[in-house]
Amino acid sequence: MSDANTPRRPGPWDPKPEETARAPETVKAPARSPGAAPASGPLASTSAHPVVQGQSPAWAIISTLLLGGLIYLWMRSFEIVAAVLFGVLVHEVGHMLAMNRLGMGPARIFIVPFFGGAAVGQRPAASEWHGVLVALAGPAFGLLAAAPFMALYAVTDQPIWLLCVIAIAFINLINLLPAPMLDGSRAIGPVLAKIHPLVEKAVLLVIGVLAILWGVSTGSYLFALFLAIAVFSYLKRDGWRPDTRPLSWGEAGKSTGLYLLSILGCLAVGLVAVLPGVDTLAAAAGQGAGLLGISR
């Protein structure tokens, strides 16, 4: 129970004082003739940024079923379908929690048919450092989704649960690629731009093209199509450098360290899932390469 007359402490997603002060200058009500009735419809946002509406439950269910159906056609396993869907959800919850903590919320989670998920905040990051933290929160938090499947393997000794763990580690590792639209581009891109903007553009485009070729070679055509659209959009918009405070050199160093730790975390979780079925680390590395399609 709460008292409506008691002042509430502002939350991280409440309008900032400076936004409230300039709201009358940036948001204007539409003009209407004297005596006319007020316009119907949703109220305008009190900040300079439009309000992000959440995904309807019906569309979220349809999107999830479409994504799950695609995964089943690819993997032919209901267990892996459940693992990937759960992994995508936990991954996006990581982004959402970071956005809310850093004043970008309340964030919304969307399930994108055939492609995965997305977390969207109500306002942009206050700095590139905050953007890096939000980008890495998804893969770092997403690895927690592997825990229940490791527990199921410990109880049942069924290899399918290890494949579920590998799938979760894989989707988080892929998201760390420094290619347009993936989390890796938002995590390490600002560091590369700190060196020189052309370095960021060159790395993102080269990795993006290589990832497209990898997707085609392994039969992941939708993944390749998604990246192709992202690379085309990146070229068309001449990059996605946000209009916000850039990284300091100290933040660039921390960003690089956190990015590398996130990659190592994904590899470690995948390795833990591979080891029970092999005798040596070399065999584990070979099996991991095969799962990634490198040896194909």
PDB file of C-alpha atoms in Angstrom:
ATOM      1  CA  MET A   1       0.000   0.000   0.000  1.00  0.00           C
ATOM      2  CA  SER A   2       1.282   3.464  -0.825  1.00  0.00           C
ATOM      3  CA  ASP A   3       0.216   6.998   0.021  1.00  0.00           C
ATOM      4  CA  ALA A   4      -0.448   9.050  -3.098  1.00  0.00           C
ATOM      5  CA  ASN A   5       0.333  12.284  -1.206  1.00  0.00           C
ATOM      6  CA  THR A   6       3.809  11.137  -0.163  1.00  0.00           C
ATOM      7  CA  PRO A   7       6.538  12.418  -2.511  1.00  0.00           C
ATOM      8  CA  ARG A   8       8.076   9.543  -4.491  1.00  0.00           C
ATOM      9  CA  ARG A   9      11.804   9.239  -5.020  1.00  0.00           C
ATOM     10  CA  PRO A  10      12.520   9.601  -8.767  1.00  0.00           C
ATOM     11  CA  GLY A  11      13.427   6.381 -10.545  1.00  0.00           C
ATOM     12  CA  PRO A  12      16.178   5.975 -13.163  1.00  0.00           C
ATOM     13  CA  TRP A  13      13.642   6.201 -16.008  1.00  0.00           C
ATOM     14  CA  ASP A  14      11.886   9.367 -14.785  1.00  0.00           C
ATOM     15  CA  PRO A  15      12.442  12.514 -16.901  1.00  0.00           C
ATOM     16  CA  LYS A  16      15.684  14.263 -16.071  1.00  0.00           C
ATOM     17  CA  PRO A  17      15.358  17.805 -14.609  1.00  0.00           C
ATOM     18  CA  GLU A  18      17.011  19.329 -17.666  1.00  0.00           C
ATOM     19  CA  GLU A  19      14.585  17.509 -19.970  1.00  0.00           C
ATOM     20  CA  THR A  20      11.613  18.726 -17.962  1.00  0.00           C
ATOM     21  CA  ALA A  21      12.960  22.279 -18.081  1.00  0.00           C
ATOM     22  CA  ARG A  22      13.273  22.311 -21.864  1.00  0.00           C
ATOM     23  CA  ALA A  23      10.172  20.239 -22.613  1.00  0.00           C
ATOM     24  CA  PRO A  24       7.961  23.288 -23.352  1.00  0.00           C
ATOM     25  CA  GLU A  25      10.508  24.405 -25.962  1.00  0.00           C
ATOM     26  CA  THR A  26      11.000  21.042 -27.694  1.00  0.00           C
ATOM     27  CA  VAL A  27       7.506  19.572 -27.563  1.00  0.00           C
ATOM     28  CA  LYS A  28       4.679  21.721 -28.837  1.00  0.00           C
ATOM     29  CA  ALA A  29       0.994  20.895 -28.871  1.00  0.00           C
ATOM     30  CA  PRO A  30      -0.690  20.965 -32.280  1.00  0.00           C
ATOM     31  CA  ALA A  31      -2.615  24.147 -32.991  1.00  0.00           C
ATOM     32  CA  ARG A  32      -6.415  23.978 -33.030  1.00  0.00           C
ATOM     33  CA  SER A  33      -9.075  26.498 -33.758  1.00  0.00           C
ATOM     34  CA  PRO A  34     -10.831  28.347 -30.888  1.00  0.00           C
ATOM     35  CA  GLY A  35     -13.734  26.366 -29.487  1.00  0.00           C
ATOM     36  CA  ALA A  36     -12.631  23.109 -31.059  1.00  0.00           C
ATOM     37  CA  ALA A  37     -12.699  19.963 -28.945  1.00  0.00           C
ATOM     38  CA  PRO A  38      -9.373  18.623 -27.692  1.00  0.00           C
ATOM     39  CA  ALA A  39      -7.770  16.081 -29.994  1.00  0.00           C
ATOM     40  CA  SER A  40      -8.247  12.458 -29.022  1.00  0.00           C
ATOM     41  CA  GLY A  41      -5.487   9.856 -28.851  1.00  0.00           C
ATOM     42  CA  PRO A  42      -2.409   9.198 -26.735  1.00  0.00           C
ATOM     43  CA  LEU A  43      -0.741  12.030 -24.888  1.00  0.00           C
ATOM     44  CA  ALA A  44       2.573  13.314 -26.184  1.00  0.00           C
ATOM     45  CA  SER A  45       5.772  12.403 -24.396  1.00  0.00           C
ATOM     46  CA  THR A  46       6.982  14.878 -21.775  1.00  0.00           C
ATOM     47  CA  SER A  47      10.558  14.481 -22.987  1.00  0.00           C
ATOM     48  CA  ALA A  48      12.271  15.149 -26.289  1.00  0.00           C
ATOM     49  CA  HIS A  49      12.216  11.406 -27.120  1.00  0.00           C
ATOM     50  CA  PRO A  50       9.100   9.494 -28.268  1.00  0.00           C
ATOM     51  CA  VAL A  51       7.679   6.889 -25.928  1.00  0.00           C
ATOM     52  CA  VAL A  52       8.447   3.300 -26.984  1.00  0.00           C
ATOM     53  CA  GLN A  53       5.313   1.180 -26.803  1.00  0.00           C
ATOM     54  CA  GLY A  54       5.630  -2.465 -25.776  1.00  0.00           C
ATOM     55  CA  GLN A  55       4.906  -5.475 -27.962  1.00  0.00           C
ATOM     56  CA  SER A  56       1.346  -6.764 -27.723  1.00  0.00           C
ATOM     57  CA  PRO A  57       0.990 -10.202 -26.051  1.00  0.00           C
ATOM     58  CA  ALA A  58      -0.611 -11.699 -29.171  1.00  0.00           C
ATOM     59  CA  TRP A  59       2.180 -10.540 -31.471  1.00  0.00           C
ATOM     60  CA  ALA A  60       4.812 -11.629 -28.931  1.00  0.00           C
ATOM     61  CA  ILE A  61       3.329 -15.157 -28.903  1.00  0.00           C
ATOM     62  CA  ILE A  62       3.142 -15.291 -32.715  1.00  0.00           C
ATOM     63  CA  SER A  63       6.730 -14.024 -33.042  1.00  0.00           C
ATOM     64  CA  THR A  64       7.961 -16.587 -30.523  1.00  0.00           C
ATOM     65  CA  LEU A  65       6.202 -19.432 -32.333  1.00  0.00           C
ATOM     66  CA  LEU A  66       7.675 -18.334 -35.669  1.00  0.00           C
ATOM     67  CA  LEU A  67      11.159 -18.132 -34.187  1.00  0.00           C
ATOM     68  CA  GLY A  68      10.752 -21.493 -32.446  1.00  0.00           C
ATOM     69  CA  GLY A  69       9.465 -23.099 -35.634  1.00  0.00           C
ATOM     70  CA  LEU A  70      12.505 -21.913 -37.567  1.00  0.00           C
ATOM     71  CA  ILE A  71      14.861 -23.252 -34.897  1.00  0.00           C
ATOM     72  CA  TYR A  72      13.102 -26.623 -34.969  1.00  0.00           C
ATOM     73  CA  LEU A  73      13.413 -26.867 -38.761  1.00  0.00           C
ATOM     74  CA  TRP A  74      17.119 -26.201 -38.387  1.00  0.00           C
ATOM     75  CA  MET A  75      17.939 -28.330 -35.314  1.00  0.00           C
ATOM     76  CA  ARG A  76      15.082 -30.907 -35.174  1.00  0.00           C
ATOM     77  CA  SER A  77      15.062 -30.782 -31.374  1.00  0.00           C
ATOM     78  CA  PHE A  78      12.391 -29.380 -29.078  1.00  0.00           C
ATOM     79  CA  GLU A  79      14.942 -29.222 -26.269  1.00  0.00           C
ATOM     80  CA  ILE A  80      17.225 -26.947 -28.280  1.00  0.00           C
ATOM     81  CA  VAL A  81      14.232 -24.840 -29.329  1.00  0.00           C
ATOM     82  CA  ALA A  82      13.398 -24.314 -25.656  1.00  0.00           C
ATOM     83  CA  ALA A  83      17.048 -23.543 -24.846  1.00  0.00           C
ATOM     84  CA  VAL A  84      17.457 -20.971 -27.614  1.00  0.00           C
ATOM     85  CA  LEU A  85      14.163 -19.221 -26.831  1.00  0.00           C
ATOM     86  CA  PHE A  86      15.043 -19.129 -23.142  1.00  0.00           C
ATOM     87  CA  GLY A  87      18.548 -17.928 -23.982  1.00  0.00           C
ATOM     88  CA  VAL A  88      17.219 -15.119 -26.192  1.00  0.00           C
ATOM     89  CA  LEU A  89      14.835 -14.010 -23.445  1.00  0.00           C
ATOM     90  CA  VAL A  90      17.525 -13.969 -20.728  1.00  0.00           C
ATOM     91  CA  HIS A  91      19.908 -12.179 -23.111  1.00  0.00           C
ATOM     92  CA  GLU A  92      17.380  -9.407 -23.738  1.00  0.00           C
ATOM     93  CA  VAL A  93      16.529  -9.181 -20.040  1.00  0.00           C
ATOM     94  CA  GLY A  94      20.223  -8.409 -19.490  1.00  0.00           C
ATOM     95  CA  HIS A  95      19.997  -5.488 -21.900  1.00  0.00           C
ATOM     96  CA  MET A  96      16.741  -4.349 -20.287  1.00  0.00           C
ATOM     97  CA  LEU A  97      18.132  -4.376 -16.748  1.00  0.00           C
ATOM     98  CA  ALA A  98      21.190  -2.396 -17.826  1.00  0.00           C
ATOM     99  CA  MET A  99      19.032   0.165 -19.648  1.00  0.00           C
ATOM    100  CA  ASN A 100      16.818   0.626 -16.608  1.00  0.00           C
ATOM    101  CA  ARG A 101      19.825   0.922 -14.304  1.00  0.00           C
ATOM    102  CA  LEU A 102      21.496   3.535 -16.525  1.00  0.00           C
ATOM    103  CA  GLY A 103      18.450   5.767 -16.929  1.00  0.00           C
ATOM    104  CA  MET A 104      17.301   4.593 -20.359  1.00  0.00           C
ATOM    105  CA  GLY A 105      14.150   2.781 -19.205  1.00  0.00           C
ATOM    106  CA  PRO A 106      11.664   1.507 -18.726  1.00  0.00           C
ATOM    107  CA  ALA A 107      13.006  -0.686 -21.519  1.00  0.00           C
ATOM    108  CA  ARG A 108      10.814  -2.983 -23.626  1.00  0.00           C
ATOM    109  CA  ILE A 109      11.636  -6.436 -24.988  1.00  0.00           C
ATOM    110  CA  PHE A 110      10.527  -7.409 -28.478  1.00  0.00           C
ATOM    111  CA  ILE A 111      10.626 -10.841 -30.106  1.00  0.00           C
ATOM    112  CA  VAL A 112      11.501 -10.466 -33.778  1.00  0.00           C
ATOM    113  CA  PRO A 113      10.056 -13.251 -35.990  1.00  0.00           C
ATOM    114  CA  PHE A 114      12.775 -15.566 -37.393  1.00  0.00           C
ATOM    115  CA  PHE A 115      15.636 -13.386 -36.099  1.00  0.00           C
ATOM    116  CA  GLY A 116      15.637 -13.230 -32.287  1.00  0.00           C
ATOM    117  CA  GLY A 117      14.936 -10.456 -29.828  1.00  0.00           C
ATOM    118  CA  ALA A 118      15.584  -6.784 -29.158  1.00  0.00           C
ATOM    119  CA  ALA A 119      15.512  -4.541 -26.101  1.00  0.00           C
ATOM    120  CA  VAL A 120      14.555  -0.912 -26.674  1.00  0.00           C
ATOM    121  CA  GLY A 121      14.904   1.917 -24.152  1.00  0.00           C
ATOM    122  CA  GLN A 122      12.871   5.084 -23.800  1.00  0.00           C
ATOM    123  CA  ARG A 123      15.863   7.388 -24.300  1.00  0.00           C
ATOM    124  CA  PRO A 124      19.379   7.005 -25.722  1.00  0.00           C
ATOM    125  CA  ALA A 125      22.430   6.292 -23.591  1.00  0.00           C
ATOM    126  CA  ALA A 126      23.915   9.321 -21.858  1.00  0.00           C
ATOM    127  CA  SER A 127      27.403   8.358 -23.063  1.00  0.00           C
ATOM    128  CA  GLU A 128      29.174   5.791 -25.200  1.00  0.00           C
ATOM    129  CA  TRP A 129      30.389   4.152 -21.991  1.00  0.00           C
ATOM    130  CA  HIS A 130      26.788   3.501 -20.975  1.00  0.00           C
ATOM    131  CA  GLY A 131      26.146   2.143 -24.479  1.00  0.00           C
ATOM    132  CA  VAL A 132      29.036  -0.301 -24.084  1.00  0.00           C
ATOM    133  CA  LEU A 133      27.702  -1.507 -20.728  1.00  0.00           C
ATOM    134  CA  VAL A 134      24.229  -2.053 -22.189  1.00  0.00           C
ATOM    135  CA  ALA A 135      25.656  -3.932 -25.179  1.00  0.00           C
ATOM    136  CA  LEU A 136      27.739  -6.292 -23.039  1.00  0.00           C
ATOM    137  CA  ALA A 137      25.012  -6.840 -20.450  1.00  0.00           C
ATOM    138  CA  GLY A 138      23.082  -8.999 -22.927  1.00  0.00           C
ATOM    139  CA  PRO A 139      25.751 -11.651 -23.621  1.00  0.00           C
ATOM    140  CA  ALA A 140      27.092 -11.593 -20.046  1.00  0.00           C
ATOM    141  CA  PHE A 141      23.663 -12.039 -18.443  1.00  0.00           C
ATOM    142  CA  GLY A 142      22.535 -14.362 -21.241  1.00  0.00           C
ATOM    143  CA  LEU A 143      25.092 -17.003 -20.235  1.00  0.00           C
ATOM    144  CA  LEU A 144      23.098 -17.535 -17.033  1.00  0.00           C
ATOM    145  CA  ALA A 145      20.473 -19.239 -19.205  1.00  0.00           C
ATOM    146  CA  ALA A 146      22.860 -22.196 -19.538  1.00  0.00           C
ATOM    147  CA  ALA A 147      22.691 -23.005 -15.803  1.00  0.00           C
ATOM    148  CA  PRO A 148      19.377 -24.937 -15.751  1.00  0.00           C
ATOM    149  CA  PHE A 149      20.433 -27.042 -18.734  1.00  0.00           C
ATOM    150  CA  MET A 150      23.753 -27.901 -17.075  1.00  0.00           C
ATOM    151  CA  ALA A 151      21.724 -28.936 -14.035  1.00  0.00           C
ATOM    152  CA  LEU A 152      19.493 -31.132 -16.196  1.00  0.00           C
ATOM    153  CA  TYR A 153      22.571 -32.840 -17.638  1.00  0.00           C
ATOM    154  CA  ALA A 154      23.961 -33.408 -14.135  1.00  0.00           C
ATOM    155  CA  VAL A 155      20.702 -35.074 -13.100  1.00  0.00           C
ATOM    156  CA  THR A 156      19.855 -37.068 -16.249  1.00  0.00           C
ATOM    157  CA  ASP A 157      23.273 -37.543 -17.920  1.00  0.00           C
ATOM    158  CA  GLN A 158      21.558 -36.950 -21.280  1.00  0.00           C
ATOM    159  CA  PRO A 159      23.854 -35.326 -23.929  1.00  0.00           C
ATOM    160  CA  ILE A 160      20.979 -33.285 -25.399  1.00  0.00           C
ATOM    161  CA  TRP A 161      21.185 -30.902 -22.445  1.00  0.00           C
ATOM    162  CA  LEU A 162      24.849 -30.242 -23.212  1.00  0.00           C
ATOM    163  CA  LEU A 163      23.859 -29.339 -26.762  1.00  0.00           C
ATOM    164  CA  CYS A 164      21.412 -26.855 -25.252  1.00  0.00           C
ATOM    165  CA  VAL A 165      24.253 -25.276 -23.272  1.00  0.00           C
ATOM    166  CA  ILE A 166      26.385 -25.066 -26.418  1.00  0.00           C
ATOM    167  CA  ALA A 167      23.510 -23.412 -28.299  1.00  0.00           C
ATOM    168  CA  ILE A 168      23.149 -20.757 -25.589  1.00  0.00           C
ATOM    169  CA  ALA A 169      26.892 -20.073 -25.541  1.00  0.00           C
ATOM    170  CA  PHE A 170      26.879 -19.926 -29.349  1.00  0.00           C
ATOM    171  CA  ILE A 171      24.104 -17.325 -29.708  1.00  0.00           C
ATOM    172  CA  ASN A 172      25.798 -15.067 -27.157  1.00  0.00           C
ATOM    173  CA  LEU A 173      29.191 -15.491 -28.825  1.00  0.00           C
ATOM    174  CA  ILE A 174      27.762 -14.684 -32.261  1.00  0.00           C
ATOM    175  CA  ASN A 175      26.205 -11.514 -30.823  1.00  0.00           C
ATOM    176  CA  LEU A 176      29.692 -10.370 -29.793  1.00  0.00           C
ATOM    177  CA  LEU A 177      30.905 -10.239 -33.385  1.00  0.00           C
ATOM    178  CA  PRO A 178      31.867  -6.638 -34.266  1.00  0.00           C
ATOM    179  CA  ALA A 179      29.438  -6.560 -37.198  1.00  0.00           C
ATOM    180  CA  PRO A 180      26.651  -4.002 -37.789  1.00  0.00           C
ATOM    181  CA  MET A 181      23.572  -4.406 -35.584  1.00  0.00           C
ATOM    182  CA  LEU A 182      25.177  -7.047 -33.334  1.00  0.00           C
ATOM    183  CA  ASP A 183      26.134  -6.308 -29.727  1.00  0.00           C
ATOM    184  CA  GLY A 184      29.828  -6.536 -30.542  1.00  0.00           C
ATOM    185  CA  SER A 185      29.628  -3.496 -32.829  1.00  0.00           C
ATOM    186  CA  ARG A 186      28.185  -1.411 -29.985  1.00  0.00           C
ATOM    187  CA  ALA A 187      30.667  -2.779 -27.455  1.00  0.00           C
ATOM    188  CA  ILE A 188      33.973  -2.484 -29.335  1.00  0.00           C
ATOM    189  CA  GLY A 189      32.902  -0.026 -32.063  1.00  0.00           C
ATOM    190  CA  PRO A 190      33.346   3.054 -29.838  1.00  0.00           C
ATOM    191  CA  VAL A 191      36.845   1.839 -28.927  1.00  0.00           C
ATOM    192  CA  LEU A 192      37.770   1.500 -32.605  1.00  0.00           C
ATOM    193  CA  ALA A 193      36.270   4.931 -33.311  1.00  0.00           C
ATOM    194  CA  LYS A 194      38.437   6.339 -30.520  1.00  0.00           C
ATOM    195  CA  ILE A 195      41.466   5.221 -32.515  1.00  0.00           C
ATOM    196  CA  HIS A 196      39.997   6.611 -35.755  1.00  0.00           C
ATOM    197  CA  PRO A 197      36.464   6.594 -37.230  1.00  0.00           C
ATOM    198  CA  LEU A 198      37.729   4.872 -40.380  1.00  0.00           C
ATOM    199  CA  VAL A 199      39.137   2.033 -38.276  1.00  0.00           C
ATOM    200  CA  GLU A 200      35.686   1.354 -36.844  1.00  0.00           C
ATOM    201  CA  LYS A 201      34.034   1.451 -40.270  1.00  0.00           C
ATOM    202  CA  ALA A 202      36.651  -0.824 -41.845  1.00  0.00           C
ATOM    203  CA  VAL A 203      36.511  -3.437 -39.070  1.00  0.00           C
ATOM    204  CA  LEU A 204      32.694  -3.516 -38.895  1.00  0.00           C
ATOM    205  CA  LEU A 205      32.347  -3.851 -42.663  1.00  0.00           C
ATOM    206  CA  VAL A 206      35.042  -6.512 -43.044  1.00  0.00           C
ATOM    207  CA  ILE A 207      33.703  -8.598 -40.134  1.00  0.00           C
ATOM    208  CA  GLY A 208      30.159  -8.093 -41.409  1.00  0.00           C
ATOM    209  CA  VAL A 209      31.022  -9.377 -44.882  1.00  0.00           C
ATOM    210  CA  LEU A 210      32.966 -12.339 -43.474  1.00  0.00           C
ATOM    211  CA  ALA A 211      30.029 -13.202 -41.200  1.00  0.00           C
ATOM    212  CA  ILE A 212      27.677 -13.092 -44.195  1.00  0.00           C
ATOM    213  CA  LEU A 213      29.945 -15.489 -46.098  1.00  0.00           C
ATOM    214  CA  TRP A 214      30.110 -17.766 -43.045  1.00  0.00           C
ATOM    215  CA  GLY A 215      26.313 -17.779 -42.790  1.00  0.00           C
ATOM    216  CA  VAL A 216      25.945 -18.720 -46.447  1.00  0.00           C
ATOM    217  CA  SER A 217      28.616 -21.433 -46.238  1.00  0.00           C
ATOM    218  CA  THR A 218      26.979 -23.061 -43.187  1.00  0.00           C
ATOM    219  CA  GLY A 219      23.420 -22.801 -44.504  1.00  0.00           C
ATOM    220  CA  SER A 220      22.405 -20.062 -42.043  1.00  0.00           C
ATOM    221  CA  TYR A 221      20.732 -18.070 -44.795  1.00  0.00           C
ATOM    222  CA  LEU A 222      18.455 -15.983 -42.569  1.00  0.00           C
ATOM    223  CA  PHE A 223      21.409 -14.963 -40.417  1.00  0.00           C
ATOM    224  CA  ALA A 224      23.314 -14.028 -43.569  1.00  0.00           C
ATOM    225  CA  LEU A 225      20.296 -12.075 -44.864  1.00  0.00           C
ATOM    226  CA  PHE A 226      19.965 -10.216 -41.543  1.00  0.00           C
ATOM    227  CA  LEU A 227      23.625  -9.211 -41.601  1.00  0.00           C
ATOM    228  CA  ALA A 228      23.451  -8.250 -45.280  1.00  0.00           C
ATOM    229  CA  ILE A 229      20.573  -5.861 -44.520  1.00  0.00           C
ATOM    230  CA  ALA A 230      22.492  -4.508 -41.516  1.00  0.00           C
ATOM    231  CA  VAL A 231      25.674  -3.932 -43.531  1.00  0.00           C
ATOM    232  CA  PHE A 232      23.692  -2.226 -46.308  1.00  0.00           C
ATOM    233  CA  SER A 233      21.960   0.025 -43.755  1.00  0.00           C
ATOM    234  CA  TYR A 234      25.321   0.806 -42.161  1.00  0.00           C
ATOM    235  CA  LEU A 235      26.727   1.909 -45.504  1.00  0.00           C
ATOM    236  CA  LYS A 236      23.610   3.881 -46.381  1.00  0.00           C
ATOM    237  CA  ARG A 237      23.614   5.759 -43.061  1.00  0.00           C
ATOM    238  CA  ASP A 238      27.396   6.244 -43.101  1.00  0.00           C
ATOM    239  CA  GLY A 239      27.800   4.570 -39.730  1.00  0.00           C
ATOM    240  CA  TRP A 240      25.805   4.723 -36.506  1.00  0.00           C
ATOM    241  CA  ARG A 241      27.992   6.906 -34.335  1.00  0.00           C
ATOM    242  CA  PRO A 242      25.632   8.336 -31.666  1.00  0.00           C
ATOM    243  CA  ASP A 243      25.558  12.028 -30.822  1.00  0.00           C
ATOM    244  CA  THR A 244      26.688  11.582 -27.231  1.00  0.00           C
ATOM    245  CA  ARG A 245      29.781  11.840 -25.066  1.00  0.00           C
ATOM    246  CA  PRO A 246      32.548   9.667 -26.565  1.00  0.00           C
ATOM    247  CA  LEU A 247      34.677   7.259 -24.571  1.00  0.00           C
ATOM    248  CA  SER A 248      37.641   8.509 -22.617  1.00  0.00           C
ATOM    249  CA  TRP A 249      40.850   6.544 -23.040  1.00  0.00           C
ATOM    250  CA  GLY A 250      40.307   5.007 -19.617  1.00  0.00           C
ATOM    251  CA  GLU A 251      36.795   3.913 -20.576  1.00  0.00           C
ATOM    252  CA  ALA A 252      38.138   2.584 -23.883  1.00  0.00           C
ATOM    253  CA  GLY A 253      40.548   0.349 -21.951  1.00  0.00           C
ATOM    254  CA  LYS A 254      37.784  -0.904 -19.652  1.00  0.00           C
ATOM    255  CA  SER A 255      35.492  -1.485 -22.636  1.00  0.00           C
ATOM    256  CA  THR A 256      38.123  -3.598 -24.364  1.00  0.00           C
ATOM    257  CA  GLY A 257      38.739  -5.623 -21.215  1.00  0.00           C
ATOM    258  CA  LEU A 258      35.029  -6.272 -20.623  1.00  0.00           C
ATOM    259  CA  TYR A 259      34.551  -7.197 -24.277  1.00  0.00           C
ATOM    260  CA  LEU A 260      37.356  -9.762 -24.164  1.00  0.00           C
ATOM    261  CA  LEU A 261      36.061 -11.146 -20.857  1.00  0.00           C
ATOM    262  CA  SER A 262      32.607 -11.581 -22.408  1.00  0.00           C
ATOM    263  CA  ILE A 263      34.086 -13.545 -25.308  1.00  0.00           C
ATOM    264  CA  LEU A 264      36.112 -15.720 -22.935  1.00  0.00           C
ATOM    265  CA  GLY A 265      32.971 -16.323 -20.860  1.00  0.00           C
ATOM    266  CA  CYS A 266      31.063 -17.609 -23.897  1.00  0.00           C
ATOM    267  CA  LEU A 267      33.975 -19.834 -24.924  1.00  0.00           C
ATOM    268  CA  ALA A 268      34.324 -21.171 -21.370  1.00  0.00           C
ATOM    269  CA  VAL A 269      30.637 -22.096 -21.120  1.00  0.00           C
ATOM    270  CA  GLY A 270      30.792 -23.812 -24.501  1.00  0.00           C
ATOM    271  CA  LEU A 271      33.982 -25.645 -23.527  1.00  0.00           C
ATOM    272  CA  VAL A 272      32.417 -26.893 -20.287  1.00  0.00           C
ATOM    273  CA  ALA A 273      29.593 -28.384 -22.365  1.00  0.00           C
ATOM    274  CA  VAL A 274      31.963 -30.006 -24.877  1.00  0.00           C
ATOM    275  CA  LEU A 275      34.465 -31.539 -22.428  1.00  0.00           C
ATOM    276  CA  PRO A 276      32.285 -34.413 -21.085  1.00  0.00           C
ATOM    277  CA  GLY A 277      32.231 -36.009 -24.535  1.00  0.00           C
ATOM    278  CA  VAL A 278      35.939 -35.747 -25.392  1.00  0.00           C
ATOM    279  CA  ASP A 279      39.234 -36.947 -23.948  1.00  0.00           C
ATOM    280  CA  THR A 280      41.551 -33.990 -24.625  1.00  0.00           C
ATOM    281  CA  LEU A 281      41.370 -30.220 -24.979  1.00  0.00           C
ATOM    282  CA  ALA A 282      42.561 -30.561 -28.578  1.00  0.00           C
ATOM    283  CA  ALA A 283      39.603 -32.813 -29.359  1.00  0.00           C
ATOM    284  CA  ALA A 284      37.308 -30.334 -27.624  1.00  0.00           C
ATOM    285  CA  ALA A 285      38.681 -27.506 -29.759  1.00  0.00           C
ATOM    286  CA  GLY A 286      38.151 -29.577 -32.898  1.00  0.00           C
ATOM    287  CA  GLN A 287      34.593 -30.414 -31.926  1.00  0.00           C
ATOM    288  CA  GLY A 288      33.915 -26.763 -31.157  1.00  0.00           C
ATOM    289  CA  ALA A 289      35.268 -25.759 -34.568  1.00  0.00           C
ATOM    290  CA  GLY A 290      32.998 -28.290 -36.182  1.00  0.00           C
ATOM    291  CA  LEU A 291      29.976 -26.880 -34.357  1.00  0.00           C
ATOM    292  CA  LEU A 292      30.846 -23.408 -35.618  1.00  0.00           C
ATOM    293  CA  GLY A 293      31.125 -24.708 -39.166  1.00  0.00           C
ATOM    294  CA  ILE A 294      34.807 -23.782 -39.404  1.00  0.00           C
ATOM    295  CA  SER A 295      35.839 -27.271 -40.461  1.00  0.00           C
ATOM    296  CA  ARG A 296      33.155 -27.572 -43.111  1.00  0.00           C
TER     297      ARG A 296
END
